[in-house]
């Protein structure tokens, strides 16, 4: 594989870029879903509530998801793959915590597996973001 040059490095041609786009889009979608249907989203997350009254935790999750979506979008716009990698690695605590909390609450194995799949996605994304950061540095 040849080393990229400043002329031919295209962020949108990296897997890390598109995984970060997916992260931002999915988190933005989750933030919107918490506003539209907090009761349904709480069931989706594995911690169902009976009505919107006690679903304040869903809104907290929505704010967390909105923050992540905005941060990823800003880092993508700035083409800061190194910071995206660090943020992705730091974010690993969230799906592990979600899996633990839902398991503790008696959620189905499918819901717990979905949280663990999110963890796996973030690990893979961090790998590809690291590659993109190295390519970017080499091209500079």
PDB file of C-alpha atoms in Angstrom, residues 20-121:
ATOM      1  CA  UNK A  20     -18.031   8.613  12.401  1.00  0.00           C
ATOM      2  CA  UNK A  21     -20.821   9.866  10.109  1.00  0.00           C
ATOM      3  CA  UNK A  22     -22.878   6.828  11.143  1.00  0.00           C
ATOM      4  CA  UNK A  23     -22.135   7.573  14.819  1.00  0.00           C
ATOM      5  CA  UNK A  24     -23.313  11.172  14.485  1.00  0.00           C
ATOM      6  CA  UNK A  25     -26.428  10.228  12.503  1.00  0.00           C
ATOM      7  CA  UNK A  26     -27.470   7.433  14.860  1.00  0.00           C
ATOM      8  CA  UNK A  27     -26.959   9.583  17.937  1.00  0.00           C
ATOM      9  CA  UNK A  28     -28.931  12.443  16.374  1.00  0.00           C
ATOM     10  CA  UNK A  29     -31.708   9.997  15.525  1.00  0.00           C
ATOM     11  CA  UNK A  30     -31.722   8.705  19.118  1.00  0.00           C
ATOM     12  CA  UNK A  31     -31.909  12.272  20.451  1.00  0.00           C
ATOM     13  CA  UNK A  32     -34.940  12.999  18.274  1.00  0.00           C
ATOM     14  CA  UNK A  33     -36.593   9.685  19.215  1.00  0.00           C
ATOM     15  CA  UNK A  34     -36.316  10.559  22.918  1.00  0.00           C
ATOM     16  CA  UNK A  35     -38.345  13.708  22.254  1.00  0.00           C
ATOM     17  CA  UNK A  36     -40.939  12.124  19.978  1.00  0.00           C
ATOM     18  CA  UNK A  37     -41.602   8.898  21.904  1.00  0.00           C
ATOM     19  CA  UNK A  38     -39.799   8.712  25.267  1.00  0.00           C
ATOM     20  CA  UNK A  39     -41.852   5.724  26.442  1.00  0.00           C
ATOM     21  CA  UNK A  40     -41.149   3.756  23.257  1.00  0.00           C
ATOM     22  CA  UNK A  41     -37.474   4.714  23.333  1.00  0.00           C
ATOM     23  CA  UNK A  42     -37.173   3.589  26.949  1.00  0.00           C
ATOM     24  CA  UNK A  43     -38.454   0.151  25.927  1.00  0.00           C
ATOM     25  CA  UNK A  44     -36.047   0.114  22.976  1.00  0.00           C
ATOM     26  CA  UNK A  45     -33.176   0.837  25.375  1.00  0.00           C
ATOM     27  CA  UNK A  46     -34.244  -1.995  27.674  1.00  0.00           C
ATOM     28  CA  UNK A  47     -35.416   0.111  30.600  1.00  0.00           C
ATOM     29  CA  UNK A  48     -39.144   0.545  29.923  1.00  0.00           C
ATOM     30  CA  UNK A  49     -41.323   3.019  31.776  1.00  0.00           C
ATOM     31  CA  UNK A  50     -45.124   2.985  31.876  1.00  0.00           C
ATOM     32  CA  UNK A  51     -45.676   6.599  30.849  1.00  0.00           C
ATOM     33  CA  UNK A  52     -43.796   9.780  29.989  1.00  0.00           C
ATOM     34  CA  UNK A  53     -43.952  11.138  33.569  1.00  0.00           C
ATOM     35  CA  UNK A  54     -41.105   9.059  35.043  1.00  0.00           C
ATOM     36  CA  UNK A  55     -39.180   9.042  31.756  1.00  0.00           C
ATOM     37  CA  UNK A  56     -36.858  11.927  32.662  1.00  0.00           C
ATOM     38  CA  UNK A  57     -33.910   9.565  32.253  1.00  0.00           C
ATOM     39  CA  UNK A  58     -34.905   9.255  28.585  1.00  0.00           C
ATOM     40  CA  UNK A  59     -34.500  12.994  28.153  1.00  0.00           C
ATOM     41  CA  UNK A  60     -31.104  12.830  29.872  1.00  0.00           C
ATOM     42  CA  UNK A  61     -30.108  10.109  27.411  1.00  0.00           C
ATOM     43  CA  UNK A  62     -31.407  12.291  24.571  1.00  0.00           C
ATOM     44  CA  UNK A  63     -29.235  15.201  25.693  1.00  0.00           C
ATOM     45  CA  UNK A  64     -26.225  12.881  25.885  1.00  0.00           C
ATOM     46  CA  UNK A  65     -26.971  11.603  22.388  1.00  0.00           C
ATOM     47  CA  UNK A  66     -27.413  15.147  21.025  1.00  0.00           C
ATOM     48  CA  UNK A  67     -24.085  16.213  22.555  1.00  0.00           C
ATOM     49  CA  UNK A  68     -22.301  13.242  20.997  1.00  0.00           C
ATOM     50  CA  UNK A  69     -23.874  13.915  17.586  1.00  0.00           C
ATOM     51  CA  UNK A  70     -22.828  17.579  17.698  1.00  0.00           C
ATOM     52  CA  UNK A  71     -19.301  16.801  18.909  1.00  0.00           C
ATOM     53  CA  UNK A  72     -18.722  14.138  16.248  1.00  0.00           C
ATOM     54  CA  UNK A  73     -20.059  16.484  13.560  1.00  0.00           C
ATOM     55  CA  UNK A  74     -17.730  19.291  14.681  1.00  0.00           C
ATOM     56  CA  UNK A  75     -14.712  16.965  14.776  1.00  0.00           C
ATOM     57  CA  UNK A  76     -15.609  15.626  11.322  1.00  0.00           C
ATOM     58  CA  UNK A  77     -15.960  19.152   9.943  1.00  0.00           C
ATOM     59  CA  UNK A  78     -12.546  19.979  11.379  1.00  0.00           C
ATOM     60  CA  UNK A  79     -11.184  16.670  10.018  1.00  0.00           C
ATOM     61  CA  UNK A  80      -9.743  15.892  13.445  1.00  0.00           C
ATOM     62  CA  UNK A  81      -9.488  12.116  13.212  1.00  0.00           C
ATOM     63  CA  UNK A  82      -7.127  11.853  16.169  1.00  0.00           C
ATOM     64  CA  UNK A  83      -9.651  13.557  18.462  1.00  0.00           C
ATOM     65  CA  UNK A  84     -12.471  11.424  17.007  1.00  0.00           C
ATOM     66  CA  UNK A  85     -10.479   8.297  17.863  1.00  0.00           C
ATOM     67  CA  UNK A  86      -9.917   9.461  21.440  1.00  0.00           C
ATOM     68  CA  UNK A  87     -13.575  10.423  21.819  1.00  0.00           C
ATOM     69  CA  UNK A  88     -14.650   7.048  20.447  1.00  0.00           C
ATOM     70  CA  UNK A  89     -12.420   5.193  22.886  1.00  0.00           C
ATOM     71  CA  UNK A  90     -13.720   7.297  25.779  1.00  0.00           C
ATOM     72  CA  UNK A  91     -17.294   6.592  24.661  1.00  0.00           C
ATOM     73  CA  UNK A  92     -16.786   2.839  25.139  1.00  0.00           C
ATOM     74  CA  UNK A  93     -17.935   3.197  28.731  1.00  0.00           C
ATOM     75  CA  UNK A  94     -21.460   4.150  27.609  1.00  0.00           C
ATOM     76  CA  UNK A  95     -22.564   0.971  25.780  1.00  0.00           C
ATOM     77  CA  UNK A  96     -20.902  -1.173  28.440  1.00  0.00           C
ATOM     78  CA  UNK A  97     -22.791   0.753  31.106  1.00  0.00           C
ATOM     79  CA  UNK A  98     -26.005   0.490  29.101  1.00  0.00           C
ATOM     80  CA  UNK A  99     -25.535  -3.287  28.753  1.00  0.00           C
ATOM     81  CA  UNK A 100     -24.858  -3.633  32.476  1.00  0.00           C
ATOM     82  CA  UNK A 101     -27.847  -1.496  33.491  1.00  0.00           C
ATOM     83  CA  UNK A 102     -30.237  -3.274  31.165  1.00  0.00           C
ATOM     84  CA  UNK A 103     -28.984  -6.706  32.241  1.00  0.00           C
ATOM     85  CA  UNK A 104     -29.447  -5.687  35.869  1.00  0.00           C
ATOM     86  CA  UNK A 105     -33.010  -4.570  35.045  1.00  0.00           C
ATOM     87  CA  UNK A 106     -33.820  -7.924  33.423  1.00  0.00           C
ATOM     88  CA  UNK A 107     -33.809  -6.853  29.781  1.00  0.00           C
ATOM     89  CA  UNK A 108     -33.901  -9.472  27.070  1.00  0.00           C
ATOM     90  CA  UNK A 109     -30.625 -10.914  25.771  1.00  0.00           C
ATOM     91  CA  UNK A 110     -31.329  -9.234  22.411  1.00  0.00           C
ATOM     92  CA  UNK A 111     -31.362  -5.790  23.985  1.00  0.00           C
ATOM     93  CA  UNK A 112     -28.178  -6.480  25.951  1.00  0.00           C
ATOM     94  CA  UNK A 113     -26.564  -7.807  22.764  1.00  0.00           C
ATOM     95  CA  UNK A 114     -27.532  -4.598  20.937  1.00  0.00           C
ATOM     96  CA  UNK A 115     -25.618  -2.556  23.521  1.00  0.00           C
ATOM     97  CA  UNK A 116     -22.638  -4.890  23.211  1.00  0.00           C
ATOM     98  CA  UNK A 117     -22.838  -4.573  19.408  1.00  0.00           C
ATOM     99  CA  UNK A 118     -22.610  -0.802  19.863  1.00  0.00           C
ATOM    100  CA  UNK A 119     -19.475  -1.381  21.933  1.00  0.00           C
ATOM    101  CA  UNK A 120     -18.012  -3.526  19.130  1.00  0.00           C
ATOM    102  CA  UNK A 121     -18.897  -0.867  16.540  1.00  0.00           C
TER     103      UNK A 121
END
